[in-house]
mmCIF file of C-alpha atoms in Angstrom:
data_model
loop_
_atom_site.group_PDB
_atom_site.id
_atom_site.type_symbol
_atom_site.label_atom_id
_atom_site.label_comp_id
_atom_site.label_asym_id
_atom_site.label_seq_id
_atom_site.Cartn_x
_atom_site.Cartn_y
_atom_site.Cartn_z
ATOM 1 C CA MET A 16 -27.900 5.165 89.145
ATOM 2 C CA VAL A 17 -30.928 3.611 87.431
ATOM 3 C CA TRP A 18 -28.545 1.834 85.012
ATOM 4 C CA THR A 19 -26.513 0.323 87.839
ATOM 5 C CA PHE A 20 -29.816 -0.893 89.297
ATOM 6 C CA ILE A 21 -30.827 -2.458 85.936
ATOM 7 C CA GLY A 22 -27.400 -4.128 85.677
ATOM 8 C CA ALA A 23 -27.692 -5.424 89.248
ATOM 9 C CA ILE A 24 -31.201 -6.864 88.666
ATOM 10 C CA ALA A 25 -29.943 -8.456 85.413
ATOM 11 C CA ALA A 26 -26.999 -10.052 87.262
ATOM 12 C CA ILE A 27 -29.222 -11.326 90.118
ATOM 13 C CA LEU A 28 -31.888 -12.779 87.754
ATOM 14 C CA THR A 29 -29.376 -14.589 85.514
ATOM 15 C CA SER A 30 -27.050 -15.834 88.260
ATOM 16 C CA LEU A 31 -29.961 -17.299 90.275
ATOM 17 C CA SER A 32 -31.814 -18.599 87.198
ATOM 18 C CA PHE A 33 -31.129 -22.285 87.915
ATOM 19 C CA ILE A 34 -32.649 -22.174 91.407
ATOM 20 C CA PRO A 35 -36.194 -22.880 90.019
ATOM 21 C CA GLN A 36 -34.719 -25.736 87.910
ATOM 22 C CA ILE A 37 -33.105 -27.223 91.049
ATOM 23 C CA ALA A 38 -36.408 -26.817 92.938
ATOM 24 C CA ARG A 39 -38.280 -28.576 90.107
ATOM 25 C CA ALA A 40 -35.762 -31.443 90.030
ATOM 26 C CA LEU A 41 -36.019 -31.870 93.826
ATOM 27 C CA ARG A 42 -39.835 -31.873 93.626
ATOM 28 C CA THR A 43 -40.299 -34.231 90.666
ATOM 29 C CA LYS A 44 -37.082 -36.263 91.154
ATOM 30 C CA SER A 45 -36.884 -36.363 87.352
ATOM 31 C CA VAL A 46 -34.335 -34.678 85.092
ATOM 32 C CA LYS A 47 -34.556 -36.695 81.885
ATOM 33 C CA ASP A 48 -35.672 -33.760 79.688
ATOM 34 C CA VAL A 49 -32.872 -31.497 80.969
ATOM 35 C CA SER A 50 -29.936 -31.338 78.542
ATOM 36 C CA LEU A 51 -26.722 -32.317 80.360
ATOM 37 C CA VAL A 52 -24.726 -30.811 77.459
ATOM 38 C CA THR A 53 -26.400 -27.419 78.168
ATOM 39 C CA VAL A 54 -25.514 -27.703 81.867
ATOM 40 C CA TYR A 55 -21.870 -28.734 81.149
ATOM 41 C CA GLN A 56 -21.479 -26.039 78.463
ATOM 42 C CA LEU A 57 -22.814 -23.367 80.845
ATOM 43 C CA SER A 58 -20.544 -24.613 83.670
ATOM 44 C CA LEU A 59 -17.459 -24.367 81.422
ATOM 45 C CA GLY A 60 -18.650 -20.961 80.130
ATOM 46 C CA VAL A 61 -19.187 -19.418 83.581
ATOM 47 C CA THR A 62 -15.829 -20.878 84.780
ATOM 48 C CA LEU A 63 -14.113 -19.014 81.913
ATOM 49 C CA TRP A 64 -16.148 -15.876 82.851
ATOM 50 C CA ILE A 65 -14.790 -16.175 86.434
ATOM 51 C CA ILE A 66 -11.186 -16.430 85.099
ATOM 52 C CA TYR A 67 -11.873 -13.437 82.824
ATOM 53 C CA GLY A 68 -13.377 -11.547 85.803
ATOM 54 C CA PHE A 69 -10.174 -12.058 87.835
ATOM 55 C CA TYR A 70 -8.148 -10.668 84.929
ATOM 56 C CA ARG A 71 -10.478 -7.643 84.634
ATOM 57 C CA ARG A 72 -10.625 -7.385 88.472
ATOM 58 C CA ASP A 73 -14.394 -7.087 88.121
ATOM 59 C CA PRO A 74 -16.117 -8.291 91.314
ATOM 60 C CA ILE A 75 -19.559 -8.334 89.600
ATOM 61 C CA ILE A 76 -18.398 -10.775 86.892
ATOM 62 C CA ILE A 77 -16.624 -12.963 89.472
ATOM 63 C CA CYS A 78 -19.512 -12.948 91.960
ATOM 64 C CA ALA A 79 -22.430 -13.462 89.517
ATOM 65 C CA ASN A 80 -20.685 -16.314 87.674
ATOM 66 C CA SER A 81 -19.524 -17.999 90.903
ATOM 67 C CA ILE A 82 -23.144 -18.154 92.106
ATOM 68 C CA SER A 83 -24.158 -19.606 88.700
ATOM 69 C CA LEU A 84 -21.378 -22.209 88.905
ATOM 70 C CA ILE A 85 -22.481 -23.332 92.402
ATOM 71 C CA THR A 86 -26.114 -23.786 91.244
ATOM 72 C CA LEU A 87 -24.944 -25.649 88.100
ATOM 73 C CA ILE A 88 -22.780 -28.024 90.192
ATOM 74 C CA ILE A 89 -25.813 -28.729 92.429
ATOM 75 C CA LEU A 90 -27.891 -29.418 89.283
ATOM 76 C CA ILE A 91 -25.225 -31.813 87.894
ATOM 77 C CA TYR A 92 -25.212 -33.646 91.264
ATOM 78 C CA LEU A 93 -29.040 -33.938 91.174
ATOM 79 C CA TYR A 94 -28.923 -35.027 87.513
ATOM 80 C CA PHE A 95 -26.747 -38.048 88.281
ATOM 81 C CA ASN A 96 -28.587 -38.726 91.521
ATOM 82 C CA TYR A 97 -31.959 -38.920 89.725
ATOM 83 C CA SER A 98 -31.059 -40.139 86.229
ATOM 84 C CA LEU A 99 -28.699 -43.047 87.069
ATOM 85 C CA PRO A 100 -31.220 -45.024 89.172
ATOM 86 C CA GLN A 101 -33.791 -44.580 86.338
ATOM 87 C CA LYS A 102 -31.311 -45.976 83.777
ATOM 88 C CA GLN A 103 -30.354 -48.856 86.089
ATOM 89 C CA GLU A 104 -34.046 -49.671 86.558
ATOM 90 C CA LYS A 105 -34.528 -49.691 82.794
ATOM 91 C CA GLY A 106 -31.431 -51.936 82.424
ATOM 92 C CA ALA A 107 -32.803 -54.381 85.026
ATOM 93 C CA LYS A 108 -36.151 -54.705 83.223
ATOM 94 C CA MET B 3 -4.725 -11.140 73.875
ATOM 95 C CA VAL B 4 -5.120 -14.509 75.614
ATOM 96 C CA TRP B 5 -7.604 -12.879 78.042
ATOM 97 C CA THR B 6 -9.719 -11.469 75.203
ATOM 98 C CA PHE B 7 -9.742 -15.007 73.758
ATOM 99 C CA ILE B 8 -10.859 -16.485 77.113
ATOM 100 C CA GLY B 9 -13.602 -13.833 77.363
ATOM 101 C CA ALA B 10 -14.739 -14.553 73.801
ATOM 102 C CA ILE B 11 -14.895 -18.339 74.387
ATOM 103 C CA ALA B 12 -16.816 -17.692 77.644
ATOM 104 C CA ALA B 13 -19.318 -15.465 75.780
ATOM 105 C CA ILE B 14 -19.771 -18.006 72.938
ATOM 106 C CA LEU B 15 -20.214 -20.981 75.308
ATOM 107 C CA THR B 16 -22.763 -19.233 77.554
ATOM 108 C CA SER B 17 -24.741 -17.482 74.793
ATOM 109 C CA LEU B 18 -25.125 -20.724 72.796
ATOM 110 C CA SER B 19 -25.719 -22.898 75.873
ATOM 111 C CA PHE B 20 -29.416 -23.508 75.161
ATOM 112 C CA ILE B 21 -28.803 -24.916 71.671
ATOM 113 C CA PRO B 22 -28.251 -28.472 73.080
ATOM 114 C CA GLN B 23 -31.444 -28.070 75.181
ATOM 115 C CA ILE B 24 -33.388 -27.062 72.044
ATOM 116 C CA ALA B 25 -31.881 -30.031 70.150
ATOM 117 C CA ARG B 26 -32.893 -32.385 72.982
ATOM 118 C CA ALA B 27 -36.455 -31.007 73.075
ATOM 119 C CA LEU B 28 -36.763 -31.390 69.276
ATOM 120 C CA ARG B 29 -35.454 -34.980 69.477
ATOM 121 C CA THR B 30 -37.506 -36.219 72.439
ATOM 122 C CA LYS B 31 -40.527 -33.896 71.950
ATOM 123 C CA SER B 32 -40.672 -33.736 75.750
ATOM 124 C CA VAL B 33 -39.961 -30.747 78.011
ATOM 125 C CA LYS B 34 -41.782 -31.632 81.224
ATOM 126 C CA ASP B 35 -38.629 -31.667 83.420
ATOM 127 C CA VAL B 36 -37.458 -28.267 82.128
ATOM 128 C CA SER B 37 -38.318 -25.450 84.563
ATOM 129 C CA LEU B 38 -40.336 -22.773 82.731
ATOM 130 C CA VAL B 39 -39.598 -20.374 85.626
ATOM 131 C CA THR B 40 -35.847 -20.775 84.927
ATOM 132 C CA VAL B 41 -36.420 -20.059 81.217
ATOM 133 C CA TYR B 42 -38.623 -16.990 81.930
ATOM 134 C CA GLN B 43 -36.223 -15.686 84.612
ATOM 135 C CA LEU B 44 -33.249 -16.042 82.225
ATOM 136 C CA SER B 45 -35.207 -14.341 79.410
ATOM 137 C CA LEU B 46 -36.013 -11.352 81.642
ATOM 138 C CA GLY B 47 -32.419 -11.302 82.933
ATOM 139 C CA VAL B 48 -30.782 -11.294 79.472
ATOM 140 C CA THR B 49 -33.296 -8.640 78.275
ATOM 141 C CA LEU B 50 -32.121 -6.379 81.137
ATOM 142 C CA TRP B 51 -28.488 -7.224 80.197
ATOM 143 C CA ILE B 52 -29.215 -6.076 76.610
ATOM 144 C CA ILE B 53 -30.676 -2.760 77.933
ATOM 145 C CA TYR B 54 -27.633 -2.375 80.214
ATOM 146 C CA GLY B 55 -25.355 -3.175 77.224
ATOM 147 C CA PHE B 56 -26.921 -0.331 75.194
ATOM 148 C CA TYR B 57 -26.303 2.051 78.100
ATOM 149 C CA ARG B 58 -22.665 0.885 78.402
ATOM 150 C CA ARG B 59 -22.381 0.829 74.561
ATOM 151 C CA ASP B 60 -20.816 -2.618 74.917
ATOM 152 C CA PRO B 61 -21.366 -4.658 71.709
ATOM 153 C CA ILE B 62 -20.236 -7.911 73.431
ATOM 154 C CA ILE B 63 -22.912 -7.635 76.163
ATOM 155 C CA ILE B 64 -25.588 -6.715 73.572
ATOM 156 C CA CYS B 65 -24.604 -9.424 71.082
ATOM 157 C CA ALA B 66 -24.087 -12.345 73.524
ATOM 158 C CA ASN B 67 -27.350 -11.668 75.378
ATOM 159 C CA SER B 68 -29.344 -11.154 72.157
ATOM 160 C CA ILE B 69 -28.258 -14.615 70.958
ATOM 161 C CA SER B 70 -29.275 -16.057 74.366
ATOM 162 C CA LEU B 71 -32.664 -14.326 74.161
ATOM 163 C CA ILE B 72 -33.357 -15.761 70.675
ATOM 164 C CA THR B 73 -32.539 -19.325 71.848
ATOM 165 C CA LEU B 74 -34.690 -18.850 74.978
ATOM 166 C CA ILE B 75 -37.666 -17.625 72.883
ATOM 167 C CA ILE B 76 -37.294 -20.722 70.652
ATOM 168 C CA LEU B 77 -37.234 -22.894 73.804
ATOM 169 C CA ILE B 78 -40.388 -21.209 75.192
ATOM 170 C CA TYR B 79 -42.125 -21.841 71.832
ATOM 171 C CA LEU B 80 -41.096 -25.530 71.929
ATOM 172 C CA TYR B 81 -42.141 -25.771 75.590
ATOM 173 C CA PHE B 82 -45.729 -24.764 74.832
ATOM 174 C CA ASN B 83 -45.745 -26.749 71.594
ATOM 175 C CA TYR B 84 -44.766 -29.965 73.392
ATOM 176 C CA SER B 85 -46.217 -29.545 76.889
ATOM 177 C CA LEU B 86 -49.755 -28.340 76.060
ATOM 178 C CA PRO B 87 -50.738 -31.398 73.950
ATOM 179 C CA GLN B 88 -49.420 -33.659 76.773
ATOM 180 C CA LYS B 89 -51.569 -31.823 79.324
ATOM 181 C CA GLN B 90 -54.607 -31.914 77.036
ATOM 182 C CA GLU B 91 -54.093 -35.673 76.548
ATOM 183 C CA LYS B 92 -53.939 -36.139 80.317
ATOM 184 C CA GLY B 93 -57.076 -34.032 80.718
ATOM 185 C CA ALA B 94 -58.907 -36.111 78.091
ATOM 186 C CA LYS B 95 -58.067 -39.387 79.874
#
């Protein structure tokens, strides 16, 4: 029982871990120090975890990684929203 | 067989996902846009995953999350190494 609880807390903490990063990006409107390779690599990784979860019929794997993927897609959207105008500004100078 | 391969690639991609972020921080010596809350939350999450992995006696869970934890500790070290001097500089101005 206590182990299931530890596993559940672990899944919640890791799957929601990019929420503070999204909040920071929204607040500062700056993402230049965030590695896009890390975000892409994680997105591909959790997508494969979701596929693996369907094979194992494990709702925890599917659910936790789907939440991660949604937050990562939001972060990629913010990345291009905030980093492209900065680059264009630099190009115009 | 193909599913084990997909699971293995998923584990490798996600556990090594902070290597590009570490490389970026080392290159730019700047971490101000990286959310420390995200890094702390992930560190706590993967630590709980490791504990859960010992309970389930699952070497994949233990191994993948231990690698993640090591990269996150390196990132926390770099964060304080690069962000504190910047703050002190700002304070001195």
